[in-house]
PDB file of C-alpha atoms in Angstrom:
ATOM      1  CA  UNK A 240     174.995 -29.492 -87.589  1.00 89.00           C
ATOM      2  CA  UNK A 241     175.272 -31.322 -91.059  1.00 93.00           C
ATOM      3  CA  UNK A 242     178.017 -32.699 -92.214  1.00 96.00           C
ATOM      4  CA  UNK A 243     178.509 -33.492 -95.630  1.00 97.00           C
ATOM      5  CA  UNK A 244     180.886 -35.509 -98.368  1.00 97.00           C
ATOM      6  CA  UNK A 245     180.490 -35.399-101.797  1.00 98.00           C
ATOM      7  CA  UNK A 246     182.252 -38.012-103.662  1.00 97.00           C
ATOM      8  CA  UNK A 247     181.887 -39.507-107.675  1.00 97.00           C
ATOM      9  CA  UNK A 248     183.670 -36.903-109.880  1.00 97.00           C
ATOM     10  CA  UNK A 249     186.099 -37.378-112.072  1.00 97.00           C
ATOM     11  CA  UNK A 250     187.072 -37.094-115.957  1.00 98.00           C
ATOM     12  CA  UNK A 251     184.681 -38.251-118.624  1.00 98.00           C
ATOM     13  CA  UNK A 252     184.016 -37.679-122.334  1.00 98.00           C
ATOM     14  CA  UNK A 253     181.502 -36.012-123.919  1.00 98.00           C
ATOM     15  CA  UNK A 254     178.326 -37.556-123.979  1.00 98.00           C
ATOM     16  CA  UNK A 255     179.374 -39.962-121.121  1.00 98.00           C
ATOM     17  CA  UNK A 256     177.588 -40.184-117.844  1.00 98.00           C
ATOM     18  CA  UNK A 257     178.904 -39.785-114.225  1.00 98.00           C
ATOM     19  CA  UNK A 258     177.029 -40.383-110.468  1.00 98.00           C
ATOM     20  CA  UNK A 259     177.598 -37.876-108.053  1.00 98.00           C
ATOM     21  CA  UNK A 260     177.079 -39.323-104.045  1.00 98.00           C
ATOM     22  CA  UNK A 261     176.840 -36.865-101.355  1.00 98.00           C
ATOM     23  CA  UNK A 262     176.639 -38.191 -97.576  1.00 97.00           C
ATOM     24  CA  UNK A 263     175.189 -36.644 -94.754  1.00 95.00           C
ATOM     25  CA  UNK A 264     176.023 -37.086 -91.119  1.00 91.00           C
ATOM     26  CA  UNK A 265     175.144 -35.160 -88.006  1.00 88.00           C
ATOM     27  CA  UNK A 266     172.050 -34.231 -87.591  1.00 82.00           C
ATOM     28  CA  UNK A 267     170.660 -35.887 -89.891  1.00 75.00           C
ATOM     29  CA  UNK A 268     167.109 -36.954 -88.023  1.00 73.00           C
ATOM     30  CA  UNK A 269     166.462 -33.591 -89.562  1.00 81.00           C
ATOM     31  CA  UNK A 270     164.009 -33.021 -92.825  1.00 89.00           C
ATOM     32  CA  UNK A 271     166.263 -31.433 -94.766  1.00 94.00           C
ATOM     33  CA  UNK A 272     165.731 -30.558 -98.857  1.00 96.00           C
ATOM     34  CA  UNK A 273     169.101 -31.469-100.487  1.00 96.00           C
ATOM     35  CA  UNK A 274     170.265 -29.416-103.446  1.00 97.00           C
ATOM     36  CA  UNK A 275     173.167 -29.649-106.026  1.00 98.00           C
ATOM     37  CA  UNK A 276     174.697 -26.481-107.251  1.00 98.00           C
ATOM     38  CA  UNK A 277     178.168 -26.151-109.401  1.00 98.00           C
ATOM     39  CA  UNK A 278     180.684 -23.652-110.027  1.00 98.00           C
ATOM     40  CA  UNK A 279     182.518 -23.216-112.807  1.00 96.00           C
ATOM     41  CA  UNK A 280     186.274 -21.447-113.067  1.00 91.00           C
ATOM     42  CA  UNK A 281     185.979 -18.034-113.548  1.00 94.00           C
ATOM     43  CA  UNK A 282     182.055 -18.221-113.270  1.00 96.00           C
ATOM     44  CA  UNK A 283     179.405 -17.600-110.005  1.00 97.00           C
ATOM     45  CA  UNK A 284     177.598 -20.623-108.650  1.00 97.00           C
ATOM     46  CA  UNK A 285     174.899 -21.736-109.908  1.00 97.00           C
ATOM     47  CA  UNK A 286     171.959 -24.174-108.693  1.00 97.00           C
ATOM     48  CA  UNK A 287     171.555 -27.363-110.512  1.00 98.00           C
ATOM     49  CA  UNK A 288     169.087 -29.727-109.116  1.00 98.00           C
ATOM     50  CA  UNK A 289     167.344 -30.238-105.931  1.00 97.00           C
ATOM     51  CA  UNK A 290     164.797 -32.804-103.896  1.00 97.00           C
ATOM     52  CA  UNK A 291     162.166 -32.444-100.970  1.00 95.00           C
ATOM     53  CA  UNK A 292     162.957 -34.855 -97.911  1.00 94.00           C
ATOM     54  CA  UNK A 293     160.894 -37.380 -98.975  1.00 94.00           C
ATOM     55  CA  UNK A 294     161.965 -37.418-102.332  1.00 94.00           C
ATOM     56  CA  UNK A 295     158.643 -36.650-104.153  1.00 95.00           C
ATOM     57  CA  UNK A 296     160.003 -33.164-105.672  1.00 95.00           C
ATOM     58  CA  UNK A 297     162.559 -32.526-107.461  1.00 96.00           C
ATOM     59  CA  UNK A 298     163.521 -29.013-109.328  1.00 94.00           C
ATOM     60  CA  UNK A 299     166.022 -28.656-111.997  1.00 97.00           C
ATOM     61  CA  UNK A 300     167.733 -25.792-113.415  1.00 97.00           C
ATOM     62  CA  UNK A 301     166.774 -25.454-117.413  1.00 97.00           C
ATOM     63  CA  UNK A 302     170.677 -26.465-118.590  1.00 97.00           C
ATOM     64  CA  UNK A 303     170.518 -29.998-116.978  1.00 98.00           C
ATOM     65  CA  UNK A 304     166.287 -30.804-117.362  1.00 98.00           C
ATOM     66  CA  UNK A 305     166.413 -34.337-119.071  1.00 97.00           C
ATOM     67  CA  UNK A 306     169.875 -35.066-118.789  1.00 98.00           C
ATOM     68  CA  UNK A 307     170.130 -34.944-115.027  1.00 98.00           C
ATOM     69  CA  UNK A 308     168.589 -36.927-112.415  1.00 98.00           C
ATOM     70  CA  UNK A 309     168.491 -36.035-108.594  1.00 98.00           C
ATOM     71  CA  UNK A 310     167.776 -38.857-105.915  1.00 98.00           C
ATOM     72  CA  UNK A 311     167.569 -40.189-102.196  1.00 97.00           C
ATOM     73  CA  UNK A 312     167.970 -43.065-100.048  1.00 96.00           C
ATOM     74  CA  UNK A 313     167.309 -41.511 -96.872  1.00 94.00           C
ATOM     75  CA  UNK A 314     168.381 -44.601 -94.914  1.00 94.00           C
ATOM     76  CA  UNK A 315     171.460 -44.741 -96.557  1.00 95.00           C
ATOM     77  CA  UNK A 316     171.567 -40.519 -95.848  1.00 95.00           C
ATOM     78  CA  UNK A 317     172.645 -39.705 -99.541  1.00 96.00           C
ATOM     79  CA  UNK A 318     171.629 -37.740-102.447  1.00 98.00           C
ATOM     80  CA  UNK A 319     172.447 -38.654-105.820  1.00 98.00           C
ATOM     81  CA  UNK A 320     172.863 -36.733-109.091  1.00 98.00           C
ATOM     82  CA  UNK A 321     173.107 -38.892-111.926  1.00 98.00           C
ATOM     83  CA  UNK A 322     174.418 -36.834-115.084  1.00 98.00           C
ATOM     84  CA  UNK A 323     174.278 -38.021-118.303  1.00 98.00           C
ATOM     85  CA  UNK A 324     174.666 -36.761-121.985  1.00 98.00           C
ATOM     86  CA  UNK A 325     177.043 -34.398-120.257  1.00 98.00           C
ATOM     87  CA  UNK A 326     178.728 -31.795-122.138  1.00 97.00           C
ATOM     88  CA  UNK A 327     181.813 -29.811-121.694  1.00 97.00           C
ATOM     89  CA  UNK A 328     179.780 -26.986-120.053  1.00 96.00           C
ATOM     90  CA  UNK A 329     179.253 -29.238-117.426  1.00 98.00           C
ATOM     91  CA  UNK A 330     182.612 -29.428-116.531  1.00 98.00           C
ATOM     92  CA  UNK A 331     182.901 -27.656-112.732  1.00 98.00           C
ATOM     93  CA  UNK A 332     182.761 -28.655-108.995  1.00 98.00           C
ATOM     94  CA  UNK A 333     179.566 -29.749-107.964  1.00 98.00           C
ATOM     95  CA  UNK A 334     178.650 -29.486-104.607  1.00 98.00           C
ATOM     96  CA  UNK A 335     175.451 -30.436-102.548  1.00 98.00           C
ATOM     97  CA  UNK A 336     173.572 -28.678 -99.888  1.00 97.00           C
ATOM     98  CA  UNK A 337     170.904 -29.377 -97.098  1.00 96.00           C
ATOM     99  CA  UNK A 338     168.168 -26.486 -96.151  1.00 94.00           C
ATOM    100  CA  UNK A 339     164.919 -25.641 -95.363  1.00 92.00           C
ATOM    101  CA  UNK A 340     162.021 -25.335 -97.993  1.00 88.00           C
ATOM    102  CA  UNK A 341     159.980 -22.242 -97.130  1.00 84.00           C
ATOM    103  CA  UNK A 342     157.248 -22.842 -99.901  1.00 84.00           C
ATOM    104  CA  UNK A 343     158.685 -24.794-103.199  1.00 86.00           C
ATOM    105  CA  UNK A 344     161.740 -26.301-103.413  1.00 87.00           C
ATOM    106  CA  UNK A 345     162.866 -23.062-105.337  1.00 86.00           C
ATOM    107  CA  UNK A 346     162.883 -21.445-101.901  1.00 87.00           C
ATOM    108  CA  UNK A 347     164.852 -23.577-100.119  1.00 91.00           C
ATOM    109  CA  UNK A 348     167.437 -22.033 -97.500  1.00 93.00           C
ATOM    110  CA  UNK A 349     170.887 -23.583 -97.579  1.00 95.00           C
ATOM    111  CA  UNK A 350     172.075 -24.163 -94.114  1.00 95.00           C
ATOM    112  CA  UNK A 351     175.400 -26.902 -94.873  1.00 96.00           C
ATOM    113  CA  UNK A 352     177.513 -26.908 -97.960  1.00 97.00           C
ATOM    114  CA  UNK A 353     179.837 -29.633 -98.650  1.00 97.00           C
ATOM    115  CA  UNK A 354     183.709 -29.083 -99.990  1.00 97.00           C
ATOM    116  CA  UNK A 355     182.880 -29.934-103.620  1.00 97.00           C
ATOM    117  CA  UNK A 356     183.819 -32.804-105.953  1.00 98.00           C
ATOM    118  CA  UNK A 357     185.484 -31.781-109.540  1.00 98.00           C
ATOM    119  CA  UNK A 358     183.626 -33.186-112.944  1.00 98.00           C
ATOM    120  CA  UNK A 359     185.988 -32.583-115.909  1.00 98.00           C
ATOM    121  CA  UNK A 360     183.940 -33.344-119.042  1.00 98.00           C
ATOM    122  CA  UNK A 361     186.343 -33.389-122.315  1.00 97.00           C
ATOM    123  CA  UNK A 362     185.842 -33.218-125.533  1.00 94.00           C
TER     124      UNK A 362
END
């Protein structure tokens, strides 16, 4: 089992930048791909960014490509979404994920969700 805690939201401007953290504990001796995903109010989920275990990979969805940047310390157990230029599109909770990749990082099962953290971008 997987826990994890998001943390790093908040309420920022248009064009400003926010850090998103999201801790793991359990069974963490585990190589798990981590993923970000974010839903919207009135909208379906939708996959944002992810990372292989050892951090080499990374995936983005189109909307975020050179704005976003995922990243791990895996001795610290956290993934990291840094989000800049953001827009008020961006504005929903963002929530990470461990799983298992299958092939590419675009395959990768979700096993443990975290609760969510709220980004708020105004304009």
């Amino acid at each position: 089992q997987v826990h994890l805690v998001e943390s790093g939201g908040g309420l920022v401007q248009a064009g400003g930048s926010l850090r998103l953290s999201c801790t793991a504990s359990g069974r963490t001796d585990r190589n798990y791909a981590m993923g970000w995903f974010r839903q919207a109010p009135g909208k379906e989920r939708e996959f944002v960014a992810a990372i292989s275990w050892s951090g080499a990979d990374t995936y983005y969805a189109d909307s975020v490509k050179g704005r976003f940047t995922i990243s791990r310390d895996n001795a610290k157990n956290t993934v990291y979404l840094q989000m800049n230029s953001l827009k008020t599109e961006d504005t929903a909770v963002y929530t990470c994920a461990a799983g298992v990749v299958f092939s590419t990082l675009a395959t990768t099962r979700y096993l443990y969700w975290g609760q969510g953290t709220q980004v708020t971008v105004s304009s």
